[in-house]
JSON list of C-alpha atoms in Angstrom, two decimals:
[
{"chain": "R", "resi": 1, "resn": "UNK", "atom": "CA", "xyz": [0.09, 0.46, 0.25]},
{"chain": "R", "resi": 2, "resn": "UNK", "atom": "CA", "xyz": [1.39, 3.53, -0.91]},
{"chain": "R", "resi": 3, "resn": "UNK", "atom": "CA", "xyz": [1.30, 4.92, 2.56]},
{"chain": "R", "resi": 4, "resn": "UNK", "atom": "CA", "xyz": [0.14, 5.46, 5.88]},
{"chain": "R", "resi": 5, "resn": "UNK", "atom": "CA", "xyz": [-3.24, 7.30, 5.50]},
{"chain": "R", "resi": 6, "resn": "UNK", "atom": "CA", "xyz": [-4.40, 5.16, 2.83]},
{"chain": "R", "resi": 7, "resn": "UNK", "atom": "CA", "xyz": [-3.40, 1.81, 4.48]},
{"chain": "R", "resi": 8, "resn": "UNK", "atom": "CA", "xyz": [-5.01, 2.92, 7.70]},
{"chain": "R", "resi": 9, "resn": "UNK", "atom": "CA", "xyz": [-8.41, 3.82, 4.87]},
{"chain": "R", "resi": 10, "resn": "UNK", "atom": "CA", "xyz": [-8.91, 0.08, 3.82]},
{"chain": "R", "resi": 11, "resn": "UNK", "atom": "CA", "xyz": [-7.87, -1.15, 6.94]},
{"chain": "R", "resi": 12, "resn": "UNK", "atom": "CA", "xyz": [-11.12, 0.39, 8.25]},
{"chain": "R", "resi": 13, "resn": "UNK", "atom": "CA", "xyz": [-12.96, 0.01, 5.29]},
{"chain": "R", "resi": 14, "resn": "UNK", "atom": "CA", "xyz": [-12.73, -3.88, 5.71]},
{"chain": "R", "resi": 15, "resn": "UNK", "atom": "CA", "xyz": [-13.36, -3.91, 9.25]},
{"chain": "R", "resi": 16, "resn": "UNK", "atom": "CA", "xyz": [-16.24, -1.81, 8.67]},
{"chain": "R", "resi": 17, "resn": "UNK", "atom": "CA", "xyz": [-17.38, -4.23, 5.50]},
{"chain": "R", "resi": 18, "resn": "UNK", "atom": "CA", "xyz": [-16.18, -7.30, 8.02]},
{"chain": "R", "resi": 19, "resn": "UNK", "atom": "CA", "xyz": [-18.29, -5.94, 11.18]},
{"chain": "R", "resi": 20, "resn": "UNK", "atom": "CA", "xyz": [-21.56, -5.27, 9.16]},
{"chain": "R", "resi": 21, "resn": "UNK", "atom": "CA", "xyz": [-21.65, -8.40, 6.75]},
{"chain": "R", "resi": 22, "resn": "UNK", "atom": "CA", "xyz": [-21.33, -10.22, 9.93]},
{"chain": "R", "resi": 23, "resn": "UNK", "atom": "CA", "xyz": [-23.60, -8.09, 11.74]},
{"chain": "R", "resi": 24, "resn": "UNK", "atom": "CA", "xyz": [-26.39, -8.22, 9.39]},
{"chain": "R", "resi": 25, "resn": "UNK", "atom": "CA", "xyz": [-26.73, -10.82, 7.16]},
{"chain": "R", "resi": 26, "resn": "UNK", "atom": "CA", "xyz": [-26.75, -13.93, 9.42]},
{"chain": "R", "resi": 27, "resn": "UNK", "atom": "CA", "xyz": [-28.53, -16.84, 10.58]},
{"chain": "R", "resi": 28, "resn": "UNK", "atom": "CA", "xyz": [-28.35, -18.36, 13.76]},
{"chain": "R", "resi": 29, "resn": "UNK", "atom": "CA", "xyz": [-28.13, -22.53, 13.32]},
{"chain": "R", "resi": 30, "resn": "UNK", "atom": "CA", "xyz": [-30.80, -24.41, 15.89]},
{"chain": "R", "resi": 31, "resn": "UNK", "atom": "CA", "xyz": [-27.79, -27.24, 16.16]},
{"chain": "R", "resi": 32, "resn": "UNK", "atom": "CA", "xyz": [-26.69, -28.36, 19.99]},
{"chain": "R", "resi": 33, "resn": "UNK", "atom": "CA", "xyz": [-24.16, -26.51, 21.71]},
{"chain": "R", "resi": 34, "resn": "UNK", "atom": "CA", "xyz": [-23.53, -22.69, 20.38]},
{"chain": "R", "resi": 35, "resn": "UNK", "atom": "CA", "xyz": [-25.03, -24.03, 17.42]},
{"chain": "R", "resi": 36, "resn": "UNK", "atom": "CA", "xyz": [-23.34, -21.88, 15.00]},
{"chain": "R", "resi": 37, "resn": "UNK", "atom": "CA", "xyz": [-23.91, -18.69, 13.28]},
{"chain": "R", "resi": 38, "resn": "UNK", "atom": "CA", "xyz": [-23.66, -18.32, 9.66]},
{"chain": "R", "resi": 39, "resn": "UNK", "atom": "CA", "xyz": [-22.91, -14.63, 8.13]},
{"chain": "R", "resi": 40, "resn": "UNK", "atom": "CA", "xyz": [-21.04, -13.91, 5.61]},
{"chain": "R", "resi": 41, "resn": "UNK", "atom": "CA", "xyz": [-18.20, -11.69, 7.22]},
{"chain": "R", "resi": 42, "resn": "UNK", "atom": "CA", "xyz": [-16.20, -14.00, 6.25]},
{"chain": "R", "resi": 43, "resn": "UNK", "atom": "CA", "xyz": [-16.46, -12.30, 2.26]},
{"chain": "R", "resi": 44, "resn": "UNK", "atom": "CA", "xyz": [-14.83, -8.74, 3.08]},
{"chain": "R", "resi": 45, "resn": "UNK", "atom": "CA", "xyz": [-12.06, -10.63, 5.22]},
{"chain": "R", "resi": 46, "resn": "UNK", "atom": "CA", "xyz": [-11.42, -12.79, 2.73]},
{"chain": "R", "resi": 47, "resn": "UNK", "atom": "CA", "xyz": [-10.94, -10.02, -0.07]},
{"chain": "R", "resi": 48, "resn": "UNK", "atom": "CA", "xyz": [-9.25, -8.03, 2.64]},
{"chain": "R", "resi": 49, "resn": "UNK", "atom": "CA", "xyz": [-6.27, -10.64, 2.94]},
{"chain": "R", "resi": 50, "resn": "UNK", "atom": "CA", "xyz": [-5.94, -11.53, -0.87]},
{"chain": "R", "resi": 51, "resn": "UNK", "atom": "CA", "xyz": [-6.21, -8.21, -2.76]},
{"chain": "R", "resi": 52, "resn": "UNK", "atom": "CA", "xyz": [-4.31, -5.83, 0.45]},
{"chain": "R", "resi": 53, "resn": "UNK", "atom": "CA", "xyz": [-2.45, -8.98, 2.35]},
{"chain": "R", "resi": 54, "resn": "UNK", "atom": "CA", "xyz": [-2.01, -11.02, 5.53]},
{"chain": "R", "resi": 55, "resn": "UNK", "atom": "CA", "xyz": [-1.99, -7.54, 7.81]},
{"chain": "R", "resi": 56, "resn": "UNK", "atom": "CA", "xyz": [-5.10, -6.28, 6.27]},
{"chain": "R", "resi": 57, "resn": "UNK", "atom": "CA", "xyz": [-6.33, -9.32, 6.58]},
{"chain": "R", "resi": 58, "resn": "UNK", "atom": "CA", "xyz": [-5.72, -9.87, 9.73]},
{"chain": "R", "resi": 59, "resn": "UNK", "atom": "CA", "xyz": [-6.93, -6.88, 10.82]},
{"chain": "R", "resi": 60, "resn": "UNK", "atom": "CA", "xyz": [-10.14, -7.04, 9.14]},
{"chain": "R", "resi": 61, "resn": "UNK", "atom": "CA", "xyz": [-10.73, -10.49, 10.88]},
{"chain": "R", "resi": 62, "resn": "UNK", "atom": "CA", "xyz": [-9.63, -9.77, 14.35]},
{"chain": "R", "resi": 63, "resn": "UNK", "atom": "CA", "xyz": [-11.23, -6.04, 14.67]},
{"chain": "R", "resi": 64, "resn": "UNK", "atom": "CA", "xyz": [-13.81, -6.48, 12.33]},
{"chain": "R", "resi": 65, "resn": "UNK", "atom": "CA", "xyz": [-15.76, -10.03, 13.94]},
{"chain": "R", "resi": 66, "resn": "UNK", "atom": "CA", "xyz": [-14.43, -9.12, 17.35]},
{"chain": "R", "resi": 67, "resn": "UNK", "atom": "CA", "xyz": [-16.39, -5.59, 17.56]},
{"chain": "R", "resi": 68, "resn": "UNK", "atom": "CA", "xyz": [-19.38, -8.03, 16.84]},
{"chain": "R", "resi": 69, "resn": "UNK", "atom": "CA", "xyz": [-18.88, -10.02, 19.76]},
{"chain": "R", "resi": 70, "resn": "UNK", "atom": "CA", "xyz": [-18.35, -6.98, 21.65]},
{"chain": "R", "resi": 71, "resn": "UNK", "atom": "CA", "xyz": [-21.68, -5.26, 20.37]},
{"chain": "R", "resi": 72, "resn": "UNK", "atom": "CA", "xyz": [-24.00, -8.36, 19.57]},
{"chain": "R", "resi": 73, "resn": "UNK", "atom": "CA", "xyz": [-23.71, -9.71, 23.21]},
{"chain": "R", "resi": 74, "resn": "UNK", "atom": "CA", "xyz": [-21.04, -12.47, 22.53]},
{"chain": "R", "resi": 75, "resn": "UNK", "atom": "CA", "xyz": [-18.89, -10.58, 24.60]},
{"chain": "R", "resi": 76, "resn": "UNK", "atom": "CA", "xyz": [-17.13, -14.31, 25.77]},
{"chain": "R", "resi": 77, "resn": "UNK", "atom": "CA", "xyz": [-16.24, -14.78, 22.40]},
{"chain": "R", "resi": 78, "resn": "UNK", "atom": "CA", "xyz": [-14.55, -11.38, 21.30]},
{"chain": "R", "resi": 79, "resn": "UNK", "atom": "CA", "xyz": [-10.77, -12.56, 23.02]},
{"chain": "R", "resi": 80, "resn": "UNK", "atom": "CA", "xyz": [-11.29, -15.86, 20.85]},
{"chain": "R", "resi": 81, "resn": "UNK", "atom": "CA", "xyz": [-12.66, -14.58, 17.55]},
{"chain": "R", "resi": 82, "resn": "UNK", "atom": "CA", "xyz": [-9.98, -11.73, 17.81]},
{"chain": "R", "resi": 83, "resn": "UNK", "atom": "CA", "xyz": [-7.36, -14.27, 17.48]},
{"chain": "R", "resi": 84, "resn": "UNK", "atom": "CA", "xyz": [-8.79, -16.99, 15.57]},
{"chain": "R", "resi": 85, "resn": "UNK", "atom": "CA", "xyz": [-10.15, -14.81, 12.90]},
{"chain": "R", "resi": 86, "resn": "UNK", "atom": "CA", "xyz": [-7.02, -12.52, 13.05]},
{"chain": "R", "resi": 87, "resn": "UNK", "atom": "CA", "xyz": [-5.24, -15.76, 12.20]},
{"chain": "R", "resi": 88, "resn": "UNK", "atom": "CA", "xyz": [-7.86, -16.94, 9.47]},
{"chain": "R", "resi": 89, "resn": "UNK", "atom": "CA", "xyz": [-7.08, -13.56, 7.59]},
{"chain": "R", "resi": 90, "resn": "UNK", "atom": "CA", "xyz": [-3.12, -13.56, 8.46]},
{"chain": "R", "resi": 91, "resn": "UNK", "atom": "CA", "xyz": [-3.10, -16.54, 6.54]},
{"chain": "R", "resi": 92, "resn": "UNK", "atom": "CA", "xyz": [-5.07, -16.07, 3.26]},
{"chain": "R", "resi": 93, "resn": "UNK", "atom": "CA", "xyz": [-2.50, -12.77, 2.83]},
{"chain": "R", "resi": 94, "resn": "UNK", "atom": "CA", "xyz": [0.55, -14.80, 3.36]},
{"chain": "R", "resi": 95, "resn": "UNK", "atom": "CA", "xyz": [-0.48, -17.87, 1.05]},
{"chain": "R", "resi": 96, "resn": "UNK", "atom": "CA", "xyz": [-2.43, -15.50, -1.48]},
{"chain": "R", "resi": 97, "resn": "UNK", "atom": "CA", "xyz": [1.05, -13.15, -1.12]},
{"chain": "R", "resi": 98, "resn": "UNK", "atom": "CA", "xyz": [3.67, -15.64, -1.29]},
{"chain": "R", "resi": 99, "resn": "UNK", "atom": "CA", "xyz": [2.30, -18.84, -3.12]},
{"chain": "R", "resi": 100, "resn": "UNK", "atom": "CA", "xyz": [2.98, -17.51, -6.77]},
{"chain": "R", "resi": 101, "resn": "UNK", "atom": "CA", "xyz": [1.36, -20.98, -8.65]},
{"chain": "R", "resi": 102, "resn": "UNK", "atom": "CA", "xyz": [-2.46, -20.46, -10.06]},
{"chain": "R", "resi": 103, "resn": "UNK", "atom": "CA", "xyz": [-3.94, -17.75, -8.08]},
{"chain": "R", "resi": 104, "resn": "UNK", "atom": "CA", "xyz": [-7.34, -19.62, -7.93]},
{"chain": "R", "resi": 105, "resn": "UNK", "atom": "CA", "xyz": [-5.59, -22.75, -6.37]},
{"chain": "R", "resi": 106, "resn": "UNK", "atom": "CA", "xyz": [-3.82, -20.25, -4.17]},
{"chain": "R", "resi": 107, "resn": "UNK", "atom": "CA", "xyz": [-7.03, -18.89, -3.00]},
{"chain": "R", "resi": 108, "resn": "UNK", "atom": "CA", "xyz": [-8.79, -22.10, -2.60]},
{"chain": "R", "resi": 109, "resn": "UNK", "atom": "CA", "xyz": [-5.82, -23.94, -0.58]},
{"chain": "R", "resi": 110, "resn": "UNK", "atom": "CA", "xyz": [-5.69, -20.23, 1.65]},
{"chain": "R", "resi": 111, "resn": "UNK", "atom": "CA", "xyz": [-9.25, -20.69, 2.53]},
{"chain": "R", "resi": 112, "resn": "UNK", "atom": "CA", "xyz": [-9.11, -24.27, 3.10]},
{"chain": "R", "resi": 113, "resn": "UNK", "atom": "CA", "xyz": [-6.22, -23.65, 5.38]},
{"chain": "R", "resi": 114, "resn": "UNK", "atom": "CA", "xyz": [-8.60, -20.70, 7.17]},
{"chain": "R", "resi": 115, "resn": "UNK", "atom": "CA", "xyz": [-11.29, -23.20, 7.30]},
{"chain": "R", "resi": 116, "resn": "UNK", "atom": "CA", "xyz": [-9.22, -25.39, 9.73]},
{"chain": "R", "resi": 117, "resn": "UNK", "atom": "CA", "xyz": [-8.02, -22.41, 11.42]},
{"chain": "R", "resi": 118, "resn": "UNK", "atom": "CA", "xyz": [-11.69, -22.13, 12.21]},
{"chain": "R", "resi": 119, "resn": "UNK", "atom": "CA", "xyz": [-13.28, -25.43, 13.61]},
{"chain": "R", "resi": 120, "resn": "UNK", "atom": "CA", "xyz": [-10.17, -26.36, 15.13]},
{"chain": "R", "resi": 121, "resn": "UNK", "atom": "CA", "xyz": [-9.80, -22.50, 16.91]},
{"chain": "R", "resi": 122, "resn": "UNK", "atom": "CA", "xyz": [-13.87, -22.80, 17.56]},
{"chain": "R", "resi": 123, "resn": "UNK", "atom": "CA", "xyz": [-14.12, -26.27, 19.11]},
{"chain": "R", "resi": 124, "resn": "UNK", "atom": "CA", "xyz": [-11.14, -25.23, 21.51]},
{"chain": "R", "resi": 125, "resn": "UNK", "atom": "CA", "xyz": [-12.60, -21.98, 22.69]},
{"chain": "R", "resi": 126, "resn": "UNK", "atom": "CA", "xyz": [-16.18, -23.75, 22.70]},
{"chain": "R", "resi": 127, "resn": "UNK", "atom": "CA", "xyz": [-14.28, -26.40, 24.58]},
{"chain": "R", "resi": 128, "resn": "UNK", "atom": "CA", "xyz": [-13.09, -23.80, 27.79]},
{"chain": "R", "resi": 129, "resn": "UNK", "atom": "CA", "xyz": [-16.61, -22.25, 27.41]},
{"chain": "R", "resi": 130, "resn": "UNK", "atom": "CA", "xyz": [-18.82, -24.80, 27.98]},
{"chain": "R", "resi": 131, "resn": "UNK", "atom": "CA", "xyz": [-16.41, -27.53, 29.52]},
{"chain": "R", "resi": 132, "resn": "UNK", "atom": "CA", "xyz": [-17.40, -29.82, 27.24]},
{"chain": "R", "resi": 133, "resn": "UNK", "atom": "CA", "xyz": [-15.76, -31.71, 24.58]},
{"chain": "R", "resi": 134, "resn": "UNK", "atom": "CA", "xyz": [-19.27, -33.03, 22.48]},
{"chain": "R", "resi": 135, "resn": "UNK", "atom": "CA", "xyz": [-20.99, -29.99, 22.69]},
{"chain": "R", "resi": 136, "resn": "UNK", "atom": "CA", "xyz": [-18.77, -28.48, 20.27]},
{"chain": "R", "resi": 137, "resn": "UNK", "atom": "CA", "xyz": [-19.27, -30.95, 17.81]},
{"chain": "R", "resi": 138, "resn": "UNK", "atom": "CA", "xyz": [-22.58, -29.04, 16.92]},
{"chain": "R", "resi": 139, "resn": "UNK", "atom": "CA", "xyz": [-20.64, -25.48, 15.61]},
{"chain": "R", "resi": 140, "resn": "UNK", "atom": "CA", "xyz": [-18.71, -27.30, 13.21]},
{"chain": "R", "resi": 141, "resn": "UNK", "atom": "CA", "xyz": [-21.49, -27.94, 10.77]},
{"chain": "R", "resi": 142, "resn": "UNK", "atom": "CA", "xyz": [-22.41, -24.34, 10.62]},
{"chain": "R", "resi": 143, "resn": "UNK", "atom": "CA", "xyz": [-18.71, -22.97, 10.43]},
{"chain": "R", "resi": 144, "resn": "UNK", "atom": "CA", "xyz": [-17.50, -25.11, 7.92]},
{"chain": "R", "resi": 145, "resn": "UNK", "atom": "CA", "xyz": [-21.03, -23.64, 5.49]},
{"chain": "R", "resi": 146, "resn": "UNK", "atom": "CA", "xyz": [-20.19, -20.41, 6.42]},
{"chain": "R", "resi": 147, "resn": "UNK", "atom": "CA", "xyz": [-16.38, -20.75, 4.99]},
{"chain": "R", "resi": 148, "resn": "UNK", "atom": "CA", "xyz": [-17.62, -22.29, 1.92]},
{"chain": "R", "resi": 149, "resn": "UNK", "atom": "CA", "xyz": [-19.97, -20.14, 1.34]},
{"chain": "R", "resi": 150, "resn": "UNK", "atom": "CA", "xyz": [-17.77, -16.89, 1.44]},
{"chain": "R", "resi": 151, "resn": "UNK", "atom": "CA", "xyz": [-15.19, -19.29, -0.80]},
{"chain": "R", "resi": 152, "resn": "UNK", "atom": "CA", "xyz": [-17.73, -19.98, -3.66]},
{"chain": "R", "resi": 153, "resn": "UNK", "atom": "CA", "xyz": [-18.63, -16.30, -3.24]},
{"chain": "R", "resi": 154, "resn": "UNK", "atom": "CA", "xyz": [-14.66, -14.91, -3.10]},
{"chain": "R", "resi": 155, "resn": "UNK", "atom": "CA", "xyz": [-12.57, -17.17, -5.34]},
{"chain": "R", "resi": 156, "resn": "UNK", "atom": "CA", "xyz": [-14.13, -16.23, -8.65]},
{"chain": "R", "resi": 157, "resn": "UNK", "atom": "CA", "xyz": [-13.79, -12.49, -8.34]},
{"chain": "R", "resi": 158, "resn": "UNK", "atom": "CA", "xyz": [-10.61, -11.82, -5.69]},
{"chain": "R", "resi": 159, "resn": "UNK", "atom": "CA", "xyz": [-8.00, -11.89, -8.50]},
{"chain": "R", "resi": 160, "resn": "UNK", "atom": "CA", "xyz": [-9.99, -9.64, -10.73]},
{"chain": "R", "resi": 161, "resn": "UNK", "atom": "CA", "xyz": [-10.75, -7.24, -7.78]},
{"chain": "R", "resi": 162, "resn": "UNK", "atom": "CA", "xyz": [-6.97, -7.36, -6.61]},
{"chain": "R", "resi": 163, "resn": "UNK", "atom": "CA", "xyz": [-5.57, -6.49, -10.52]},
{"chain": "R", "resi": 164, "resn": "UNK", "atom": "CA", "xyz": [-8.30, -3.79, -10.11]},
{"chain": "R", "resi": 165, "resn": "UNK", "atom": "CA", "xyz": [-7.44, -2.19, -6.76]},
{"chain": "R", "resi": 166, "resn": "UNK", "atom": "CA", "xyz": [-3.49, -2.51, -7.65]},
{"chain": "R", "resi": 167, "resn": "UNK", "atom": "CA", "xyz": [-4.60, 0.65, -10.65]},
{"chain": "R", "resi": 168, "resn": "UNK", "atom": "CA", "xyz": [-6.06, 2.42, -8.20]},
{"chain": "R", "resi": 169, "resn": "UNK", "atom": "CA", "xyz": [-3.15, 2.43, -5.90]},
{"chain": "R", "resi": 170, "resn": "UNK", "atom": "CA", "xyz": [-1.22, 5.44, -6.27]},
{"chain": "R", "resi": 171, "resn": "UNK", "atom": "CA", "xyz": [2.84, 4.68, -6.80]},
{"chain": "R", "resi": 172, "resn": "UNK", "atom": "CA", "xyz": [5.20, 6.07, -4.37]},
{"chain": "R", "resi": 173, "resn": "UNK", "atom": "CA", "xyz": [6.86, 9.22, -5.32]},
{"chain": "R", "resi": 174, "resn": "UNK", "atom": "CA", "xyz": [9.94, 10.59, -3.81]},
{"chain": "R", "resi": 175, "resn": "UNK", "atom": "CA", "xyz": [8.89, 14.02, -1.16]}
]
């Protein structure tokens, strides 16, 4: 990214997009345990990570979904979400930056890795919160559906959007 102001604006935009998509585009699943919440907050999170990299992905995920937990009554989840979803954004961005073969394959692989992070992270978060090893299994189907739907939406468009964003990034000029 070209400068600190642009970086700040892009990070704030993706935090807001992640928060809004999580808060207003969601369905609560009636399954055991937490049951899971299916939302589209992963769409802007994955776009942020793929287009702008690991730092923006981590920031959008950690703060966007962490804020959702804080303001929607899921406060106990906020620290877990901050770490888990921040890690998801970081890893998707890192893989998108570092792996240089077919971008569709890279982004698909990155989102699969994010899915594993989400399932494992939230499983253990629920074990900690509920003191039960079985109950958290009820959230796994919702977590899978949430990330798979986001991946289906993001993968076909992410590389085009990344190229488009690159056209609008100002070139650093000497002062």
